[in-house]
Amino acid sequence: LWAETWDRTVTAENLFEIQREVARAIAAALQTTLTEEENEELGRTPTTNTEAYQAILITRQLIRRNGFNALNRAEEYARKAIALDPDYIDAYVSLVVALTEGVYLGKYDAADIDGEAREALDKAFEIDPMYGRAWSSLGVVRSLLGEPGAEEAFEQALRLDPGNSDTMNVYANVLQRDGKPQQALPILQKARKLDPLSPAILFVLGRTLGALEDYEGALDAFARIREIDPSSPLGYGPAGGSYYAMGLIDQSVFWIRRGLEIDPEDYELAGWMVFLLDTLEDFTGAREWSDWLNDWVTNEPQPMAMQAHQHYLVGNFGIALQYANLALNLGLPDRWNSDGVFMRIKRDEALANGAPAAGIEVFRKHHPQLFGEQPLITQNNLLQAVDLALLLKLAGREQDTKRLLESAIEAYDRPWFTSGGTKNWLVPAKAEALAILGRDQEALDELRRIIDKGWRVYWRWETDLNPNFNGLHEHPEFQAMLEELEEDVRHQ
């Protein structure tokens, strides 16, 4: 059919007519009957401006590629399409998608895109309140901003456009990020059947399989991305996350470095290099990456946390404290446990000063949800809850200590609460909580369990440098596990 139709001169008037003919011919060849909604969608002429349409095609490809550079350009093309045709609904939706992907990547905090994303969505719904892609984007925005109704928006999107693999993918991504990977997986499997060559779907599939602790499956998904599009960063850095969840830090360094070669503007990957080299106790290499970040990035939470952690490990506590104070005073958002690092440093400042009560007040200011009769424990405050509990214990507040740690352990034991490369730093929290409660053998057994499963990240920071284990530092079993970790990372 393309051969029969493409010899016509393609104009704004007949471009979408040609597309409709092709779609209907494909449906006929597959002996498929189009639904009323699909026929209506085919009847839509989204824009009469071919330049705007071309800009959105480019935007979509850049979003699929992902990465800092690609998403910057995607935003530019989407805004260009809006300027060319202010009534082009896909231009507004594509802009929202580029902005929300930027939040996932770390380019923005969710609050940074709130105004522009809502304005674009308002315009999209004004043009067509029953447009499935707009509802899907609304679901993502609601999820990122912590607002209710995200899943309902996705369900509405799928009612309006039941065969849309992009909607299935972003819905599954929200589910797996919300700790529901088992619900996300069948949606992803359906999306992949519809679009087997989509790097975006394979990326979310890899993250979901990782959350389900199927790391080999996750690595296969990331490898498939590299086969389909070797220029996409989605196949490189995320593979590093799977490897460090397995305890293979050397492999993780390799893939993070490859990711930086593909997307050198991704400063969070450079932050991961500092973090991983510190885990391997290659402090010279880590310092080189830290200095490089100093010349390039300011006031970004994840790189700052990794630099603070690096200074802490090599004995520069004063500099580490400066990073923590700056981040907390600026109110920087939590990014990949950045807040957990900064709050740990503030806790240790209070301990060094012999002032647990002052440290408790710092936690009260930044994490008031930990102080109620029923503390609210999330993946973003679990480590902070355990560190606060030590201060409460040293301040003589035994009941508050017990209540907080019991809540932390209960949250920890929920399915998938600490699984996957994106949450691997949470893994030692239960062992620390048990140690603070004085349940020494349980703490040792738990520490043994996680080491055997591959936990290595933050290992020095969380063991012999961690006052949460003060009661166990001289215990032979604890010392034996520490020596095992040292030997393993030295070998790597």
PDB file of N, CA, C and O in Angstrom, residues 156-204:
ATOM      1  N   GLN A 156      -8.437   4.774  33.098  1.00  0.00           N
ATOM      2  CA  GLN A 156      -9.228   5.535  32.135  1.00  0.00           C
ATOM      3  C   GLN A 156      -8.511   5.589  30.781  1.00  0.00           C
ATOM      4  O   GLN A 156      -9.145   5.436  29.727  1.00  0.00           O
ATOM      5  N   ALA A 157      -7.193   5.781  30.807  1.00  0.00           N
ATOM      6  CA  ALA A 157      -6.430   5.818  29.558  1.00  0.00           C
ATOM      7  C   ALA A 157      -6.568   4.508  28.794  1.00  0.00           C
ATOM      8  O   ALA A 157      -6.736   4.507  27.571  1.00  0.00           O
ATOM      9  N   LEU A 158      -6.523   3.384  29.504  1.00  0.00           N
ATOM     10  CA  LEU A 158      -6.625   2.083  28.839  1.00  0.00           C
ATOM     11  C   LEU A 158      -8.043   1.784  28.378  1.00  0.00           C
ATOM     12  O   LEU A 158      -8.242   1.051  27.411  1.00  0.00           O
ATOM     13  N   ARG A 159      -9.044   2.340  29.047  1.00  0.00           N
ATOM     14  CA  ARG A 159     -10.419   2.202  28.544  1.00  0.00           C
ATOM     15  C   ARG A 159     -10.574   2.941  27.220  1.00  0.00           C
ATOM     16  O   ARG A 159     -11.244   2.467  26.295  1.00  0.00           O
ATOM     17  N   LEU A 160      -9.950   4.105  27.141  1.00  0.00           N
ATOM     18  CA  LEU A 160     -10.068   4.917  25.939  1.00  0.00           C
ATOM     19  C   LEU A 160      -9.195   4.394  24.808  1.00  0.00           C
ATOM     20  O   LEU A 160      -9.525   4.557  23.624  1.00  0.00           O
ATOM     21  N   ASP A 161      -8.081   3.762  25.152  1.00  0.00           N
ATOM     22  CA  ASP A 161      -7.121   3.308  24.135  1.00  0.00           C
ATOM     23  C   ASP A 161      -6.521   1.985  24.611  1.00  0.00           C
ATOM     24  O   ASP A 161      -5.368   1.927  25.045  1.00  0.00           O
ATOM     25  N   PRO A 162      -7.298   0.912  24.542  1.00  0.00           N
ATOM     26  CA  PRO A 162      -6.896  -0.347  25.198  1.00  0.00           C
ATOM     27  C   PRO A 162      -5.669  -1.024  24.605  1.00  0.00           C
ATOM     28  O   PRO A 162      -5.069  -1.874  25.255  1.00  0.00           O
ATOM     29  N   GLY A 163      -5.267  -0.672  23.408  1.00  0.00           N
ATOM     30  CA  GLY A 163      -4.109  -1.315  22.806  1.00  0.00           C
ATOM     31  C   GLY A 163      -2.856  -0.480  22.815  1.00  0.00           C
ATOM     32  O   GLY A 163      -1.904  -0.778  22.084  1.00  0.00           O
ATOM     33  N   ASN A 164      -2.808   0.543  23.654  1.00  0.00           N
ATOM     34  CA  ASN A 164      -1.674   1.457  23.642  1.00  0.00           C
ATOM     35  C   ASN A 164      -0.551   0.918  24.524  1.00  0.00           C
ATOM     36  O   ASN A 164      -0.651   0.919  25.752  1.00  0.00           O
ATOM     37  N   SER A 165       0.533   0.457  23.906  1.00  0.00           N
ATOM     38  CA  SER A 165       1.629  -0.144  24.662  1.00  0.00           C
ATOM     39  C   SER A 165       2.379   0.887  25.502  1.00  0.00           C
ATOM     40  O   SER A 165       2.922   0.556  26.563  1.00  0.00           O
ATOM     41  N   ASP A 166       2.434   2.141  25.039  1.00  0.00           N
ATOM     42  CA  ASP A 166       3.106   3.178  25.831  1.00  0.00           C
ATOM     43  C   ASP A 166       2.373   3.409  27.153  1.00  0.00           C
ATOM     44  O   ASP A 166       2.999   3.568  28.203  1.00  0.00           O
ATOM     45  N   THR A 167       1.045   3.433  27.104  1.00  0.00           N
ATOM     46  CA  THR A 167       0.267   3.597  28.338  1.00  0.00           C
ATOM     47  C   THR A 167       0.490   2.417  29.266  1.00  0.00           C
ATOM     48  O   THR A 167       0.665   2.585  30.481  1.00  0.00           O
ATOM     49  N   MET A 168       0.476   1.217  28.715  1.00  0.00           N
ATOM     50  CA  MET A 168       0.741   0.036  29.545  1.00  0.00           C
ATOM     51  C   MET A 168       2.108   0.150  30.227  1.00  0.00           C
ATOM     52  O   MET A 168       2.263  -0.181  31.410  1.00  0.00           O
ATOM     53  N   ASN A 169       3.085   0.637  29.479  1.00  0.00           N
ATOM     54  CA  ASN A 169       4.442   0.711  30.006  1.00  0.00           C
ATOM     55  C   ASN A 169       4.563   1.712  31.146  1.00  0.00           C
ATOM     56  O   ASN A 169       5.147   1.417  32.197  1.00  0.00           O
ATOM     57  N   VAL A 170       4.013   2.918  30.958  1.00  0.00           N
ATOM     58  CA  VAL A 170       4.145   3.920  32.026  1.00  0.00           C
ATOM     59  C   VAL A 170       3.315   3.517  33.245  1.00  0.00           C
ATOM     60  O   VAL A 170       3.699   3.797  34.389  1.00  0.00           O
ATOM     61  N   TYR A 171       2.197   2.851  33.014  1.00  0.00           N
ATOM     62  CA  TYR A 171       1.385   2.346  34.133  1.00  0.00           C
ATOM     63  C   TYR A 171       2.191   1.306  34.916  1.00  0.00           C
ATOM     64  O   TYR A 171       2.286   1.361  36.151  1.00  0.00           O
ATOM     65  N   ALA A 172       2.816   0.378  34.203  1.00  0.00           N
ATOM     66  CA  ALA A 172       3.626  -0.647  34.864  1.00  0.00           C
ATOM     67  C   ALA A 172       4.795  -0.019  35.611  1.00  0.00           C
ATOM     68  O   ALA A 172       5.152  -0.459  36.711  1.00  0.00           O
ATOM     69  N   ASN A 173       5.376   1.020  35.036  1.00  0.00           N
ATOM     70  CA  ASN A 173       6.498   1.698  35.691  1.00  0.00           C
ATOM     71  C   ASN A 173       6.070   2.298  37.026  1.00  0.00           C
ATOM     72  O   ASN A 173       6.776   2.187  38.028  1.00  0.00           O
ATOM     73  N   VAL A 174       4.906   2.925  37.042  1.00  0.00           N
ATOM     74  CA  VAL A 174       4.394   3.488  38.298  1.00  0.00           C
ATOM     75  C   VAL A 174       4.131   2.385  39.312  1.00  0.00           C
ATOM     76  O   VAL A 174       4.459   2.511  40.504  1.00  0.00           O
ATOM     77  N   LEU A 175       3.564   1.284  38.865  1.00  0.00           N
ATOM     78  CA  LEU A 175       3.287   0.177  39.782  1.00  0.00           C
ATOM     79  C   LEU A 175       4.566  -0.392  40.385  1.00  0.00           C
ATOM     80  O   LEU A 175       4.651  -0.609  41.601  1.00  0.00           O
ATOM     81  N   GLN A 176       5.578  -0.616  39.554  1.00  0.00           N
ATOM     82  CA  GLN A 176       6.805  -1.211  40.102  1.00  0.00           C
ATOM     83  C   GLN A 176       7.521  -0.215  41.010  1.00  0.00           C
ATOM     84  O   GLN A 176       8.104  -0.608  42.018  1.00  0.00           O
ATOM     85  N   ARG A 177       7.461   1.058  40.711  1.00  0.00           N
ATOM     86  CA  ARG A 177       8.081   2.053  41.588  1.00  0.00           C
ATOM     87  C   ARG A 177       7.324   2.178  42.907  1.00  0.00           C
ATOM     88  O   ARG A 177       7.900   2.573  43.929  1.00  0.00           O
ATOM     89  N   ASP A 178       6.040   1.855  42.882  1.00  0.00           N
ATOM     90  CA  ASP A 178       5.225   1.880  44.103  1.00  0.00           C
ATOM     91  C   ASP A 178       5.290   0.570  44.877  1.00  0.00           C
ATOM     92  O   ASP A 178       4.496   0.350  45.791  1.00  0.00           O
ATOM     93  N   GLY A 179       6.215  -0.302  44.512  1.00  0.00           N
ATOM     94  CA  GLY A 179       6.378  -1.555  45.245  1.00  0.00           C
ATOM     95  C   GLY A 179       5.413  -2.645  44.853  1.00  0.00           C
ATOM     96  O   GLY A 179       5.144  -3.556  45.639  1.00  0.00           O
ATOM     97  N   LYS A 180       4.902  -2.601  43.612  1.00  0.00           N
ATOM     98  CA  LYS A 180       3.966  -3.603  43.138  1.00  0.00           C
ATOM     99  C   LYS A 180       4.481  -4.266  41.861  1.00  0.00           C
ATOM    100  O   LYS A 180       3.793  -4.296  40.836  1.00  0.00           O
ATOM    101  N   PRO A 181       5.704  -4.798  41.885  1.00  0.00           N
ATOM    102  CA  PRO A 181       6.251  -5.365  40.640  1.00  0.00           C
ATOM    103  C   PRO A 181       5.472  -6.556  40.130  1.00  0.00           C
ATOM    104  O   PRO A 181       5.417  -6.792  38.914  1.00  0.00           O
ATOM    105  N   GLN A 182       4.853  -7.325  41.039  1.00  0.00           N
ATOM    106  CA  GLN A 182       4.103  -8.493  40.586  1.00  0.00           C
ATOM    107  C   GLN A 182       2.858  -8.075  39.808  1.00  0.00           C
ATOM    108  O   GLN A 182       2.385  -8.823  38.943  1.00  0.00           O
ATOM    109  N   GLN A 183       2.314  -6.884  40.078  1.00  0.00           N
ATOM    110  CA  GLN A 183       1.193  -6.377  39.292  1.00  0.00           C
ATOM    111  C   GLN A 183       1.672  -5.769  37.976  1.00  0.00           C
ATOM    112  O   GLN A 183       0.959  -5.787  36.972  1.00  0.00           O
ATOM    113  N   ALA A 184       2.874  -5.220  38.000  1.00  0.00           N
ATOM    114  CA  ALA A 184       3.401  -4.575  36.796  1.00  0.00           C
ATOM    115  C   ALA A 184       3.782  -5.587  35.724  1.00  0.00           C
ATOM    116  O   ALA A 184       3.622  -5.326  34.521  1.00  0.00           O
ATOM    117  N   LEU A 185       4.279  -6.757  36.131  1.00  0.00           N
ATOM    118  CA  LEU A 185       4.857  -7.701  35.175  1.00  0.00           C
ATOM    119  C   LEU A 185       3.889  -8.139  34.075  1.00  0.00           C
ATOM    120  O   LEU A 185       4.245  -8.091  32.886  1.00  0.00           O
ATOM    121  N   PRO A 186       2.645  -8.580  34.384  1.00  0.00           N
ATOM    122  CA  PRO A 186       1.769  -9.004  33.282  1.00  0.00           C
ATOM    123  C   PRO A 186       1.402  -7.869  32.339  1.00  0.00           C
ATOM    124  O   PRO A 186       1.206  -8.098  31.137  1.00  0.00           O
ATOM    125  N   ILE A 187       1.326  -6.652  32.847  1.00  0.00           N
ATOM    126  CA  ILE A 187       1.049  -5.506  31.974  1.00  0.00           C
ATOM    127  C   ILE A 187       2.217  -5.308  31.012  1.00  0.00           C
ATOM    128  O   ILE A 187       2.039  -5.066  29.818  1.00  0.00           O
ATOM    129  N   LEU A 188       3.438  -5.440  31.529  1.00  0.00           N
ATOM    130  CA  LEU A 188       4.624  -5.292  30.692  1.00  0.00           C
ATOM    131  C   LEU A 188       4.719  -6.394  29.649  1.00  0.00           C
ATOM    132  O   LEU A 188       5.125  -6.145  28.505  1.00  0.00           O
ATOM    133  N   GLN A 189       4.372  -7.608  30.035  1.00  0.00           N
ATOM    134  CA  GLN A 189       4.437  -8.711  29.077  1.00  0.00           C
ATOM    135  C   GLN A 189       3.482  -8.472  27.914  1.00  0.00           C
ATOM    136  O   GLN A 189       3.812  -8.760  26.752  1.00  0.00           O
ATOM    137  N   LYS A 190       2.313  -7.937  28.214  1.00  0.00           N
ATOM    138  CA  LYS A 190       1.360  -7.602  27.147  1.00  0.00           C
ATOM    139  C   LYS A 190       1.898  -6.469  26.281  1.00  0.00           C
ATOM    140  O   LYS A 190       1.811  -6.511  25.041  1.00  0.00           O
ATOM    141  N   ALA A 191       2.475  -5.450  26.928  1.00  0.00           N
ATOM    142  CA  ALA A 191       3.026  -4.314  26.175  1.00  0.00           C
ATOM    143  C   ALA A 191       4.155  -4.773  25.264  1.00  0.00           C
ATOM    144  O   ALA A 191       4.272  -4.314  24.112  1.00  0.00           O
ATOM    145  N   ARG A 192       4.973  -5.687  25.756  1.00  0.00           N
ATOM    146  CA  ARG A 192       6.103  -6.138  24.954  1.00  0.00           C
ATOM    147  C   ARG A 192       5.644  -6.920  23.722  1.00  0.00           C
ATOM    148  O   ARG A 192       6.265  -6.837  22.658  1.00  0.00           O
ATOM    149  N   LYS A 193       4.572  -7.682  23.852  1.00  0.00           N
ATOM    150  CA  LYS A 193       4.036  -8.387  22.688  1.00  0.00           C
ATOM    151  C   LYS A 193       3.579  -7.397  21.625  1.00  0.00           C
ATOM    152  O   LYS A 193       3.733  -7.636  20.428  1.00  0.00           O
ATOM    153  N   LEU A 194       3.017  -6.276  22.075  1.00  0.00           N
ATOM    154  CA  LEU A 194       2.542  -5.259  21.146  1.00  0.00           C
ATOM    155  C   LEU A 194       3.689  -4.490  20.507  1.00  0.00           C
ATOM    156  O   LEU A 194       3.596  -4.049  19.361  1.00  0.00           O
ATOM    157  N   ASP A 195       4.777  -4.297  21.253  1.00  0.00           N
ATOM    158  CA  ASP A 195       5.894  -3.496  20.763  1.00  0.00           C
ATOM    159  C   ASP A 195       7.206  -4.124  21.232  1.00  0.00           C
ATOM    160  O   ASP A 195       7.849  -3.639  22.168  1.00  0.00           O
ATOM    161  N   PRO A 196       7.634  -5.201  20.597  1.00  0.00           N
ATOM    162  CA  PRO A 196       8.805  -5.943  21.087  1.00  0.00           C
ATOM    163  C   PRO A 196      10.132  -5.217  20.923  1.00  0.00           C
ATOM    164  O   PRO A 196      11.132  -5.631  21.496  1.00  0.00           O
ATOM    165  N   LEU A 197      10.156  -4.140  20.139  1.00  0.00           N
ATOM    166  CA  LEU A 197      11.407  -3.433  19.884  1.00  0.00           C
ATOM    167  C   LEU A 197      11.517  -2.128  20.664  1.00  0.00           C
ATOM    168  O   LEU A 197      12.376  -1.301  20.365  1.00  0.00           O
ATOM    169  N   SER A 198      10.677  -1.939  21.652  1.00  0.00           N
ATOM    170  CA  SER A 198      10.683  -0.686  22.410  1.00  0.00           C
ATOM    171  C   SER A 198      11.723  -0.725  23.532  1.00  0.00           C
ATOM    172  O   SER A 198      11.578  -1.490  24.485  1.00  0.00           O
ATOM    173  N   PRO A 199      12.772   0.106  23.476  1.00  0.00           N
ATOM    174  CA  PRO A 199      13.714   0.174  24.596  1.00  0.00           C
ATOM    175  C   PRO A 199      13.046   0.609  25.899  1.00  0.00           C
ATOM    176  O   PRO A 199      13.431   0.147  26.973  1.00  0.00           O
ATOM    177  N   ALA A 200      12.044   1.486  25.788  1.00  0.00           N
ATOM    178  CA  ALA A 200      11.376   1.967  27.004  1.00  0.00           C
ATOM    179  C   ALA A 200      10.676   0.827  27.734  1.00  0.00           C
ATOM    180  O   ALA A 200      10.742   0.723  28.970  1.00  0.00           O
ATOM    181  N   ILE A 201      10.000  -0.031  27.001  1.00  0.00           N
ATOM    182  CA  ILE A 201       9.319  -1.173  27.611  1.00  0.00           C
ATOM    183  C   ILE A 201      10.334  -2.143  28.199  1.00  0.00           C
ATOM    184  O   ILE A 201      10.169  -2.642  29.316  1.00  0.00           O
ATOM    185  N   LEU A 202      11.403  -2.399  27.462  1.00  0.00           N
ATOM    186  CA  LEU A 202      12.438  -3.305  27.967  1.00  0.00           C
ATOM    187  C   LEU A 202      13.108  -2.746  29.213  1.00  0.00           C
ATOM    188  O   LEU A 202      13.467  -3.494  30.128  1.00  0.00           O
ATOM    189  N   PHE A 203      13.256  -1.430  29.281  1.00  0.00           N
ATOM    190  CA  PHE A 203      13.857  -0.803  30.466  1.00  0.00           C
ATOM    191  C   PHE A 203      12.985  -1.037  31.699  1.00  0.00           C
ATOM    192  O   PHE A 203      13.469  -1.463  32.752  1.00  0.00           O
ATOM    193  N   VAL A 204      11.694  -0.760  31.579  1.00  0.00           N
ATOM    194  CA  VAL A 204      10.799  -0.963  32.724  1.00  0.00           C
ATOM    195  C   VAL A 204      10.705  -2.445  33.057  1.00  0.00           C
ATOM    196  O   VAL A 204      10.644  -2.831  34.232  1.00  0.00           O
TER     197      VAL A 204
END
